[in-house]
Tab-separated table of C-alpha atoms and ligand atoms in Angstrom:
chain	number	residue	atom	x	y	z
A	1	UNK	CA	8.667	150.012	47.803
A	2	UNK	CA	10.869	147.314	48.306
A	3	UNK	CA	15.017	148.758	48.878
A	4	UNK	CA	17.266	148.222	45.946
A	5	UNK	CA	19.523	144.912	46.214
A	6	UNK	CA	23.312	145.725	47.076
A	7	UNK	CA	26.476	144.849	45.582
A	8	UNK	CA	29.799	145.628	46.965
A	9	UNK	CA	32.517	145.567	44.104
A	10	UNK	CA	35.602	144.208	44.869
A	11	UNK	CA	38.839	144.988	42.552
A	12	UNK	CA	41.755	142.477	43.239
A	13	UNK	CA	44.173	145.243	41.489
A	14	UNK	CA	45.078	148.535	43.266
A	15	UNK	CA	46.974	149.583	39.794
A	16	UNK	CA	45.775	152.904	38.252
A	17	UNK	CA	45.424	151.406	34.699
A	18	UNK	CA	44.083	148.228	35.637
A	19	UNK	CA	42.106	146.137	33.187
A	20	UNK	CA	40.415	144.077	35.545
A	21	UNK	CA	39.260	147.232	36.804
A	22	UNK	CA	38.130	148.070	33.246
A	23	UNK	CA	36.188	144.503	32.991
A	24	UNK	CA	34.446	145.525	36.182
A	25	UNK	CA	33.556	149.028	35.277
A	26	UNK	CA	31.917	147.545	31.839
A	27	UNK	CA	29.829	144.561	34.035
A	28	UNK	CA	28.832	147.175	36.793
A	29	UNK	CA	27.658	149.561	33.325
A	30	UNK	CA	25.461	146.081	32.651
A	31	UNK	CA	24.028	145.629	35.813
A	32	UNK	CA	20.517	147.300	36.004
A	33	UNK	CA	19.646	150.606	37.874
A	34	UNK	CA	17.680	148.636	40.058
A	35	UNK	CA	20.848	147.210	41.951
A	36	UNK	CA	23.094	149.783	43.751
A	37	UNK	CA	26.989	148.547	43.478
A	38	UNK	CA	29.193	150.281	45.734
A	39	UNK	CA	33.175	149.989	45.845
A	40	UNK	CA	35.007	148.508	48.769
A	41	UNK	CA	38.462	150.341	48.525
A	42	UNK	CA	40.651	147.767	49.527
A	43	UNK	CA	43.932	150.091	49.117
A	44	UNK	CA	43.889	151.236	52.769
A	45	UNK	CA	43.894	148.105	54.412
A	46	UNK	CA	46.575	147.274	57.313
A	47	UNK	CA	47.690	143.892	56.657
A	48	UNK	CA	45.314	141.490	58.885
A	49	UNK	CA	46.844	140.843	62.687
A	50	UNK	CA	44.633	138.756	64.570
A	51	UNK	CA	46.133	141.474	67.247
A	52	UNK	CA	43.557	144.059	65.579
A	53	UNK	CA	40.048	141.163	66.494
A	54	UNK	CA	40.262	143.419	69.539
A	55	UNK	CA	41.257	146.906	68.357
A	56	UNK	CA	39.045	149.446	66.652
A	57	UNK	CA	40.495	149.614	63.267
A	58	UNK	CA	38.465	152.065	61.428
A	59	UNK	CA	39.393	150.925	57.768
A	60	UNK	CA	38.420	147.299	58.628
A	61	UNK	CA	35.338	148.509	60.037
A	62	UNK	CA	34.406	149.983	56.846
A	63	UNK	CA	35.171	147.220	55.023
A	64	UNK	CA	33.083	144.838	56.996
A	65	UNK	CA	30.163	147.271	57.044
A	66	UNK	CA	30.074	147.604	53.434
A	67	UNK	CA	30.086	143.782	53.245
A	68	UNK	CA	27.710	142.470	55.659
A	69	UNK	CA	25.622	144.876	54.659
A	70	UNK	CA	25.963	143.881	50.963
A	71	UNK	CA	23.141	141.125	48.862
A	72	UNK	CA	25.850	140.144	46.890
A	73	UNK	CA	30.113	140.423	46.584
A	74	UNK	CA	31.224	140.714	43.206
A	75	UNK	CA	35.364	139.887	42.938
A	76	UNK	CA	37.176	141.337	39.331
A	77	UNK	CA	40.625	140.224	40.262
A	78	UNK	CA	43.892	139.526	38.210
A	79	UNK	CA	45.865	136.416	39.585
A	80	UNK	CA	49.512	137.332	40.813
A	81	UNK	CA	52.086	134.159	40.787
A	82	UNK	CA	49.182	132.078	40.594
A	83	UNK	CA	46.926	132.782	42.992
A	84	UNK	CA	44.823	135.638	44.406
A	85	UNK	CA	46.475	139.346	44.758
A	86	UNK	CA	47.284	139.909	48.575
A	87	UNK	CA	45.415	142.971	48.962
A	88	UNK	CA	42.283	141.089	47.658
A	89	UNK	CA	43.088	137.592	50.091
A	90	UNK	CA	43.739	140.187	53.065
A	91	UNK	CA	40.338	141.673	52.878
A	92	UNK	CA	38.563	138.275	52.659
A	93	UNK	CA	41.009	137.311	55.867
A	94	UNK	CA	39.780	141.110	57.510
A	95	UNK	CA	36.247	140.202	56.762
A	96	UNK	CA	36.329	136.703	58.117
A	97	UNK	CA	37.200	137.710	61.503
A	98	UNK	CA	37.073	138.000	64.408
A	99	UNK	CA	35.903	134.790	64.761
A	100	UNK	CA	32.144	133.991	65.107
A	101	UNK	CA	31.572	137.253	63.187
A	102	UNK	CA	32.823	136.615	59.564
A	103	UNK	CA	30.993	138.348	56.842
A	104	UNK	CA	31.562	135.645	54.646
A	105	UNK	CA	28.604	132.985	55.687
A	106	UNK	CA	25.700	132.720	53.407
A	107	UNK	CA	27.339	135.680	51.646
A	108	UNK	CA	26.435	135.375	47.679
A	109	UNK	CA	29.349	135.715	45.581
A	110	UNK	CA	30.987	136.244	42.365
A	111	UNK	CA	34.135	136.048	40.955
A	112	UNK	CA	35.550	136.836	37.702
A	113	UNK	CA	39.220	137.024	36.508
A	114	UNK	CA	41.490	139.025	33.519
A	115	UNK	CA	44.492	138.459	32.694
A	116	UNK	CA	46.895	139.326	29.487
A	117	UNK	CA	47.985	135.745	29.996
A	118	UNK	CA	46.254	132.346	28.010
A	119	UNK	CA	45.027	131.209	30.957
A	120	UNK	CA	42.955	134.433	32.382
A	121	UNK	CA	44.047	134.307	36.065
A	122	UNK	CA	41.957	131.025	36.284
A	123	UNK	CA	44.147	130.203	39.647
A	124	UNK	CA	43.437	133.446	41.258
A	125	UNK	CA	39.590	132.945	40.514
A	126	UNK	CA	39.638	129.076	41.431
A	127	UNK	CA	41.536	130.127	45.118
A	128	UNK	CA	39.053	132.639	45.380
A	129	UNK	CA	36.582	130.175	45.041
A	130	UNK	CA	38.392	127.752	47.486
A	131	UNK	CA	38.722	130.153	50.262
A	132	UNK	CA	34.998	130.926	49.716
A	133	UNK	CA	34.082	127.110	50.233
A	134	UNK	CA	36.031	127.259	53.581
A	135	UNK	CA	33.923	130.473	54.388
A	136	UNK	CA	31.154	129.022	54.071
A	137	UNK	CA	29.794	132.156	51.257
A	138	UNK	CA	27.410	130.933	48.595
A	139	UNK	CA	29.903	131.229	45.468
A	140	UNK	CA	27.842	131.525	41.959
A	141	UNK	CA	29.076	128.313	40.271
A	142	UNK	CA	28.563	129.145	36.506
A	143	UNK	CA	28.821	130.563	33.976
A	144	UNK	CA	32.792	130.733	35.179
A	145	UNK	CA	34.574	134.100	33.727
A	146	UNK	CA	38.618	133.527	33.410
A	147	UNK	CA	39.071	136.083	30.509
A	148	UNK	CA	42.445	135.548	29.052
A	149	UNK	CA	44.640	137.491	26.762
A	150	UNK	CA	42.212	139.864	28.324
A	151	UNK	CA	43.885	143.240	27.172
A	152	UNK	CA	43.510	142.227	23.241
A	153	UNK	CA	39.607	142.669	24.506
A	154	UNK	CA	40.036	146.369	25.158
A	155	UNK	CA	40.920	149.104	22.928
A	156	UNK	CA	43.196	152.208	23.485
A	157	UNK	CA	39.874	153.626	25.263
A	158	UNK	CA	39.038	150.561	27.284
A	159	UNK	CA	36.317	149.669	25.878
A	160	UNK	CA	35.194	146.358	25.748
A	161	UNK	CA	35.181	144.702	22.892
A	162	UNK	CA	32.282	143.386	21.027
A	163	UNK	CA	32.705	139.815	21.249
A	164	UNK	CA	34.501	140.264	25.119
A	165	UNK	CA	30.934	142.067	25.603
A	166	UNK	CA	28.750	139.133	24.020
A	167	UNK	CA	30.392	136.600	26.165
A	168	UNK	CA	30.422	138.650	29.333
A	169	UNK	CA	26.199	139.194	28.921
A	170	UNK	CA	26.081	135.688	30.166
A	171	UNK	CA	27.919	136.507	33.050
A	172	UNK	CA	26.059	139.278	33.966
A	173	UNK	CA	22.174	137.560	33.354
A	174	UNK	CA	23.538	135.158	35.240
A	175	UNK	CA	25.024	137.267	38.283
A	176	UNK	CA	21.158	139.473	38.481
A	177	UNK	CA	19.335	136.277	38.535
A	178	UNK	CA	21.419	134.936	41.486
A	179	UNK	CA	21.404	138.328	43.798
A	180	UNK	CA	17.546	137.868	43.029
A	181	UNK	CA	17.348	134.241	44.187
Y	201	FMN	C1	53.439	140.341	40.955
Y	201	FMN	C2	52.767	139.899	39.700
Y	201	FMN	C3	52.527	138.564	39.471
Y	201	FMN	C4	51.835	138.150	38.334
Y	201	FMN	N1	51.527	136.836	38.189
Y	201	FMN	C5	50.695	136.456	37.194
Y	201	FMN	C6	50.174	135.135	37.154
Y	201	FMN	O1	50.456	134.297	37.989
Y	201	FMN	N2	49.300	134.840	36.156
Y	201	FMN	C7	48.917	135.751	35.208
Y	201	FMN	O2	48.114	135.418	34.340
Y	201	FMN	N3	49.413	137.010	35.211
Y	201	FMN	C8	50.277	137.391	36.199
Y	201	FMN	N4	50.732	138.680	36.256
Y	201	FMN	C9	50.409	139.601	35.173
Y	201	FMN	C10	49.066	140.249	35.402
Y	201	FMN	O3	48.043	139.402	34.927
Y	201	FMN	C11	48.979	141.579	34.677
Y	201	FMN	O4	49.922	142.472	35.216
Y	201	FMN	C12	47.587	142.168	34.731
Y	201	FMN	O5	47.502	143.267	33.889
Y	201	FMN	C13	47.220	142.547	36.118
Y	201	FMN	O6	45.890	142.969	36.147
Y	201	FMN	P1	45.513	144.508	36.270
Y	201	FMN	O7	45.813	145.144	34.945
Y	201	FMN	O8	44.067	144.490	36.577
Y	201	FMN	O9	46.368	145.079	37.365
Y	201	FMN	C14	51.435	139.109	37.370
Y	201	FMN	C15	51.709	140.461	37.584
Y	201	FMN	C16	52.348	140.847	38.732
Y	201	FMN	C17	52.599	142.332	38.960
């Protein structure tokens, strides 16, 4: 029996009542038994030091475990002042180094992004994608997920609604046809 593909979840929000975390919960709830997704708590992170490259940092070792040893990233990330959250660009700069050993290359990844705002945190999810390039990971081009005015999607439950769920379906196909790839 072949072992179960692995995703490791990324959340770019470390807020309790996060939505993007809410988004993520509903995709992972999509994603078929067949693919384990596991969290990487990114809450706990020291701010990267290039000091630390030759320290034993116990936190950043998990981190890097759980992502080298990972099929596929998945990234659900708000966008703060137009870009990516700093907790979520300091654990792509943790798991790019030390040099030579970055978990990033060949790495399959996806990134999707929610935001209250019109524009659904398009920025964060584009400099996501930029960094990425630079990393040399293998980013999943399409379909791209900015989901704006993203909380009018949930209801006083968080659940996703309906036509948020429709839309996100492509998304997900999409995502279990490229860890399968
Ligand atoms: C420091 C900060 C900066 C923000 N900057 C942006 C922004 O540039 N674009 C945007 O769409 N929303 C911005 N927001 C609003 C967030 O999209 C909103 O708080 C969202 O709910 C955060 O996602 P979360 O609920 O998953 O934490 C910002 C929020 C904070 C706290």
């Amino acid at each position: 029996m072949s072992t179960p593909a692995r995703v490791a979840l990324i959340i770019g929000s470390l807020r309790e009542a996060s939505i993007n975390r809410k988004f993520a919960e509903y995709i992972v709830s999509q994603i078929p038994d067949s693919i384990e997704v596991e969290e990487v708590n990114i809450a706990d992170l020291p701010l990267y030091n290039q000091d630390y490259d030759n320290q034993d940092i116990a936190n950043y070792t998990r981190v890097r475990k759980q992502l080298s040893q990972a099929d596929a990233v998945l990234i659900v990330t708000p966008e703060h002042n137009r870009t990516m959250p700093a907790a979520l660009k300091n654990v792509i700069d943790i798991g790019s180094r030390p040099h030579g050993k970055s978990v990033w290359t060949d790495k399959k990844v996806a990134v999707v992004t929610a935001s209250p705002g019109t524009y659904g945190g398009r920025v964060s999810g584009l400099d996501v994608r930029k960094s990425m390039q630079m990393l040399s990971a293998q980013m999943m081009v399409s379909p791209e997920v900015y989901l704006g005015r993203a909380a009018e999607s949930l209801d006083e439950n968080g659940q996703v609604s309906e036509r948020t769920q429709k839309f996100l379906k492509r998304f997900v196909d999409g995502f279990v046809e490229y860890i399968a790839k």
